[in-house]
mmCIF file of C-alpha atoms in Angstrom:
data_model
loop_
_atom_site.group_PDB
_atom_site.id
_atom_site.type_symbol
_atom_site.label_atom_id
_atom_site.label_comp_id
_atom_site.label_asym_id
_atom_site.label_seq_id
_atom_site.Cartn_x
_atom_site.Cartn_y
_atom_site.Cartn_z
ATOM 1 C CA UNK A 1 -37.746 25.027 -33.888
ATOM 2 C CA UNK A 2 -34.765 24.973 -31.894
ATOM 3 C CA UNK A 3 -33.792 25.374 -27.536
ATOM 4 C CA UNK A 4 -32.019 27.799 -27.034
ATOM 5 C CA UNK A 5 -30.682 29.119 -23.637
ATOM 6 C CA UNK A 6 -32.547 32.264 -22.909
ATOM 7 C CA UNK A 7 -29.463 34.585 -22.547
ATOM 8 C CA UNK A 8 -28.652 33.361 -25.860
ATOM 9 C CA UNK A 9 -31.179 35.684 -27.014
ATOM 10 C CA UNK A 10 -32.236 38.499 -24.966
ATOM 11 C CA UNK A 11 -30.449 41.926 -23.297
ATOM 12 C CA UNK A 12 -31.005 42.726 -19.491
ATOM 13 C CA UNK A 13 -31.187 47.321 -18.998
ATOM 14 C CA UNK A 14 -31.050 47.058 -15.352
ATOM 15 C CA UNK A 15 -32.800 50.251 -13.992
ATOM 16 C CA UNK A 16 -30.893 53.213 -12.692
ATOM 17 C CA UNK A 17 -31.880 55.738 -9.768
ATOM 18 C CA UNK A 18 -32.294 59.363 -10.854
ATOM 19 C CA UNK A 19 -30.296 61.877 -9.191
ATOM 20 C CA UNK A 20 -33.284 63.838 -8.629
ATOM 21 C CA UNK A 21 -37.004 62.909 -8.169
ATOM 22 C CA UNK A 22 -40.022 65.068 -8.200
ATOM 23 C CA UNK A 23 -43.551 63.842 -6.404
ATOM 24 C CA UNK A 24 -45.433 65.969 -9.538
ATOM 25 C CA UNK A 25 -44.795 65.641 -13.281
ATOM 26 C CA UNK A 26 -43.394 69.143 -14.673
ATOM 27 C CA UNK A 27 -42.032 69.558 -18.062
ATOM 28 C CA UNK A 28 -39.197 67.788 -18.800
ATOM 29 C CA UNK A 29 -39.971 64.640 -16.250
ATOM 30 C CA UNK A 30 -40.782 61.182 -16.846
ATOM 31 C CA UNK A 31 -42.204 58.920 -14.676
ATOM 32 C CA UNK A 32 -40.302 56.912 -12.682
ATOM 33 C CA UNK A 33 -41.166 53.294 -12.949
ATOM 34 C CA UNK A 34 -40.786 51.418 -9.966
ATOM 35 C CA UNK A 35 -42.512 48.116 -8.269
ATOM 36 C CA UNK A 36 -45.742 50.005 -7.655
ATOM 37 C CA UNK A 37 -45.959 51.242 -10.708
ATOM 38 C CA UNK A 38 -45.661 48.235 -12.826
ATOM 39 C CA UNK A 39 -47.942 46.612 -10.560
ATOM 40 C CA UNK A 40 -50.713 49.462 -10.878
ATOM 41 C CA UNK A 41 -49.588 51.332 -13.847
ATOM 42 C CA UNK A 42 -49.828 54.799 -12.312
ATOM 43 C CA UNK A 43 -46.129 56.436 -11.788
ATOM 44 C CA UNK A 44 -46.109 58.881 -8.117
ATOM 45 C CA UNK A 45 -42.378 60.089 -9.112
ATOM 46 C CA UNK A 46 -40.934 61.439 -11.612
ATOM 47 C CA UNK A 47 -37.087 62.544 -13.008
ATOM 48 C CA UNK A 48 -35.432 63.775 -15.851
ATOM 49 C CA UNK A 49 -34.174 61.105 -18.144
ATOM 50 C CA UNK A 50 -30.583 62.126 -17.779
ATOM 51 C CA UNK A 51 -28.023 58.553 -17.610
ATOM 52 C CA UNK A 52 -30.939 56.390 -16.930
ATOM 53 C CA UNK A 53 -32.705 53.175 -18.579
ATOM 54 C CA UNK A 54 -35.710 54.502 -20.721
ATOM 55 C CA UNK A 55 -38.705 51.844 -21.368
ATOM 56 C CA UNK A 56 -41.399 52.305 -23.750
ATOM 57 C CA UNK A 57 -45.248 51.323 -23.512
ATOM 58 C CA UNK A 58 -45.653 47.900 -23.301
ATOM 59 C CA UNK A 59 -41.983 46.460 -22.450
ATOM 60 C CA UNK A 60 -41.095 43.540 -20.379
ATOM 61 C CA UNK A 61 -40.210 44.327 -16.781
ATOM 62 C CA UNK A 62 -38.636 42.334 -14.081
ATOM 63 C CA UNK A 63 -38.533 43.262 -10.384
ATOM 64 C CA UNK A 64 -34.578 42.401 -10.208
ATOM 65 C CA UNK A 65 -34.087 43.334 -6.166
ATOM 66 C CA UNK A 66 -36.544 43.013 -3.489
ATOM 67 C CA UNK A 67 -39.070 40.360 -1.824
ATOM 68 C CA UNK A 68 -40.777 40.410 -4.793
ATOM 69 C CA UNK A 69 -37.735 39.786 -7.665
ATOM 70 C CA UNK A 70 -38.998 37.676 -10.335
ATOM 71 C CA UNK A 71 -42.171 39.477 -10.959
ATOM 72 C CA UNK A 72 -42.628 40.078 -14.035
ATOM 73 C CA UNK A 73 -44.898 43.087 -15.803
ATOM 74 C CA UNK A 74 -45.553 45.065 -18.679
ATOM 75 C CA UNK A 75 -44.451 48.922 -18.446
ATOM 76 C CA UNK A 76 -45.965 52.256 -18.833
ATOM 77 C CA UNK A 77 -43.490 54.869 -20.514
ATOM 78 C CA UNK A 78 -41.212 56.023 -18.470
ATOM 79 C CA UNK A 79 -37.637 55.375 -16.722
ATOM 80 C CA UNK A 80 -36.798 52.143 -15.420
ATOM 81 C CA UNK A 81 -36.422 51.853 -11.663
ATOM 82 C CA UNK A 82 -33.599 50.996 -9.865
ATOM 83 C CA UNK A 83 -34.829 47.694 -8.432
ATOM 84 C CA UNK A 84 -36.403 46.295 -12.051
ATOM 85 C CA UNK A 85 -34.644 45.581 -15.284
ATOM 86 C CA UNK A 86 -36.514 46.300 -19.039
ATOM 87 C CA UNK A 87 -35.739 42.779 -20.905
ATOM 88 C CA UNK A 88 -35.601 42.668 -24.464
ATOM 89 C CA UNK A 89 -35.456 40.329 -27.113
ATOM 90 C CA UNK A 90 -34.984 40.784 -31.218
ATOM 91 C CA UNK A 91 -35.839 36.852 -31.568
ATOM 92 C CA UNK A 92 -38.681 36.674 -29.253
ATOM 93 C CA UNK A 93 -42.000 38.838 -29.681
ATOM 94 C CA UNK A 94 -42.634 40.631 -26.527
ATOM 95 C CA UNK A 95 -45.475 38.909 -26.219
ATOM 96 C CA UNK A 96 -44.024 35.657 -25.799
ATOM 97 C CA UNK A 97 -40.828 36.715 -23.638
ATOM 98 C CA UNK A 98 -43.533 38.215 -21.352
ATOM 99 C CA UNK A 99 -46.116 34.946 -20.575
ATOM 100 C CA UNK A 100 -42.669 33.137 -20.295
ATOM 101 C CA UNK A 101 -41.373 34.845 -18.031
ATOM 102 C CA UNK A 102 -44.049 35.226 -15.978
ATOM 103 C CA UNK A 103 -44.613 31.105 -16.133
ATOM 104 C CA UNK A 104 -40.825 31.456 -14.446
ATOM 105 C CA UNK A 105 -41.836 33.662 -11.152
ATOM 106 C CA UNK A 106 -41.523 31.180 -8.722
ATOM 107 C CA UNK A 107 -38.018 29.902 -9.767
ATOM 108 C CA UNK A 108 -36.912 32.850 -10.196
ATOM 109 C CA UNK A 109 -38.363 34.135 -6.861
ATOM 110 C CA UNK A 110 -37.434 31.283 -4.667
ATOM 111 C CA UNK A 111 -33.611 30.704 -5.946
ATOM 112 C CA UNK A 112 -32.128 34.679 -4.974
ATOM 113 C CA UNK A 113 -28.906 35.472 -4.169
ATOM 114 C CA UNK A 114 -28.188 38.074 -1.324
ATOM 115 C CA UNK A 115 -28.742 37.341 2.563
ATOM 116 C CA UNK A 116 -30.605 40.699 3.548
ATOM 117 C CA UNK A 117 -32.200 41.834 0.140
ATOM 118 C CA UNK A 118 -33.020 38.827 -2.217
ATOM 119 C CA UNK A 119 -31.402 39.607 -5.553
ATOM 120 C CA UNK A 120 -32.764 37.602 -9.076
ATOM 121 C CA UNK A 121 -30.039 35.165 -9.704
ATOM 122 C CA UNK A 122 -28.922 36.299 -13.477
ATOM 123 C CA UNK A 123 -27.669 32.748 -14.332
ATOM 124 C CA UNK A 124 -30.636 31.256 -13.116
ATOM 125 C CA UNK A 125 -32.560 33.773 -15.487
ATOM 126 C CA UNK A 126 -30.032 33.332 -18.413
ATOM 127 C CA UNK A 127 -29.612 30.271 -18.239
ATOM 128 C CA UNK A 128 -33.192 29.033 -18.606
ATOM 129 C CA UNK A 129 -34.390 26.896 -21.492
ATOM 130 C CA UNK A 130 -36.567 28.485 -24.405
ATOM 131 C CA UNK A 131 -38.110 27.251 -27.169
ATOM 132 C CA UNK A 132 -37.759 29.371 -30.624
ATOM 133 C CA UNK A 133 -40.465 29.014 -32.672
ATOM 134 C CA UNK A 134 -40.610 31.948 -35.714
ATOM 135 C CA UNK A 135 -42.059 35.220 -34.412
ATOM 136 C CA UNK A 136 -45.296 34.369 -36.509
ATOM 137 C CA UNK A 137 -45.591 31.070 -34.258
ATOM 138 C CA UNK A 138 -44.598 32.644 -30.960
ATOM 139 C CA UNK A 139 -47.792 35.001 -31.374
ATOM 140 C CA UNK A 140 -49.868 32.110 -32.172
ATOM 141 C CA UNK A 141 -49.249 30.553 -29.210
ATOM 142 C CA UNK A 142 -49.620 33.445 -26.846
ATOM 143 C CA UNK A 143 -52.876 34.380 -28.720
ATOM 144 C CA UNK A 144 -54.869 33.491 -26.137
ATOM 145 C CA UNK A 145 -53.256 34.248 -22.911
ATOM 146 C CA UNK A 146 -53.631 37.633 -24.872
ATOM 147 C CA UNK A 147 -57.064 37.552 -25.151
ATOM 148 C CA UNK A 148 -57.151 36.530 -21.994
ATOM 149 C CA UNK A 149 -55.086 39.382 -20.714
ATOM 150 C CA UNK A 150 -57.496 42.010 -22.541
ATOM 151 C CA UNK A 151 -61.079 40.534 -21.799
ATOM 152 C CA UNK A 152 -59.910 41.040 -17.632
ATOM 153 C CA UNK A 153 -58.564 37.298 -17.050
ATOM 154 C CA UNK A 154 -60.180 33.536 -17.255
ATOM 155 C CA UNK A 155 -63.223 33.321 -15.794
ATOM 156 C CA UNK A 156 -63.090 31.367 -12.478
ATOM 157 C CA UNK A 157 -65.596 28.037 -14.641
ATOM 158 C CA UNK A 158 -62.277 28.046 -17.276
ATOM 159 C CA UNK A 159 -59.941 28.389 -13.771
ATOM 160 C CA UNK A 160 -61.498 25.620 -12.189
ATOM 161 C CA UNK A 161 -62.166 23.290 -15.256
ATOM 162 C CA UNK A 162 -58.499 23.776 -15.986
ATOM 163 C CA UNK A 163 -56.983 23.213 -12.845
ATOM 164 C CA UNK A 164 -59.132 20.333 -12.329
ATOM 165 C CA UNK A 165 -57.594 18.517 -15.615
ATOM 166 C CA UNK A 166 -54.506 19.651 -14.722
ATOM 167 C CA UNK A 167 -54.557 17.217 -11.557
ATOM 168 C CA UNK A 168 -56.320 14.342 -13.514
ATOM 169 C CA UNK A 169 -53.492 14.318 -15.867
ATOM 170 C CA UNK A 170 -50.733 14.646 -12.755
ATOM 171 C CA UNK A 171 -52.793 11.626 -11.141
ATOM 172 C CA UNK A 172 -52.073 9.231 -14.255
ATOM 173 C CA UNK A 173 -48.851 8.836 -15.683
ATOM 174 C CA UNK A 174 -49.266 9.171 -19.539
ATOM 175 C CA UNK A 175 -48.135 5.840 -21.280
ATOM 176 C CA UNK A 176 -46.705 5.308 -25.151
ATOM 177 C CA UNK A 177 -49.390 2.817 -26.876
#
């Protein structure tokens, strides 16, 4: 298992606006994803999908422009909006690039570029350290933030038990024997 630099191995589609948008799906249209859609998964616009950034069901989304950059979600089908960015990877399972890049949000959110809109810093993203297990070991470990995921979340017992051993070990330092 090797660290890698995670623009070593992924690809950044950086959303495009449509020349034309439509307020009701007609044949032809897409929806258009944008930050309310990937955070409720329910598309109000939609375009044709002429010169713009197509994602499929399930890819990894980042909110690239905007108060909220660094938010990362998983798409409906659909065009990629002009503020988010579809991130791929053919060494990481989406799976994986997903939970870690969500673990990154408030990096990624606090350290922007741009005075008036806050822009995600793409050398801050790229240039983030990854671990690259095999694709058979990256789903093992993300096996249960995916079950997780699917059963609604943690329950707030397993959110509380775990945050409270989280600050007994940042209490004690851990010492070699």
């Amino acid at each position: 298992m090797k660290l890698v630099e995670l623009g070593e191995v992924i690809q950044i589609y950086k959303g495009r606006k449509p020349l034309n948008l439509s307020d009701s799906p007609d044949i032809g249209l897409l929806p258009y994803i944008d930050i309310d859609t990937l955070k409720t998964g329910t598309a109000s616009q939609f375009a044709r999908p002429d010169k713009c950034v197509l994602a499929n069901q399930g890819d990894v989304l980042i909110v690239w422009d905007g108060a909220s950059c660094g938010l990362v979600g998983r798409s409906p089908a659909g065009l990629v909006g002009s503020t988010l960015a579809r991130i791929w990877s053919q060494e990481l399972t989406t799976d994986y690039l997903f939970y870690y890049l969500k673990d990154k949000f408030l990096l990624l959110n606090t350290r922007t570029k741009g005075s008036t809109i806050p822009h995600l810093d793409k050398q801050i993203l790229l240039g983030q350290k990854i671990l690259l297990p095999s694709l058979n070991e990256q789903q093992k470990i993300v096996a249960p933030l995916v079950l997780l995921d699917a059963e609604g979340g943690a329950s707030s017992d397993f959110k509380n038990s775990a945050d409270f051993t989280k600050k007994q070990f940042s209490r004690k330092p851990l010492k070699a024997n």
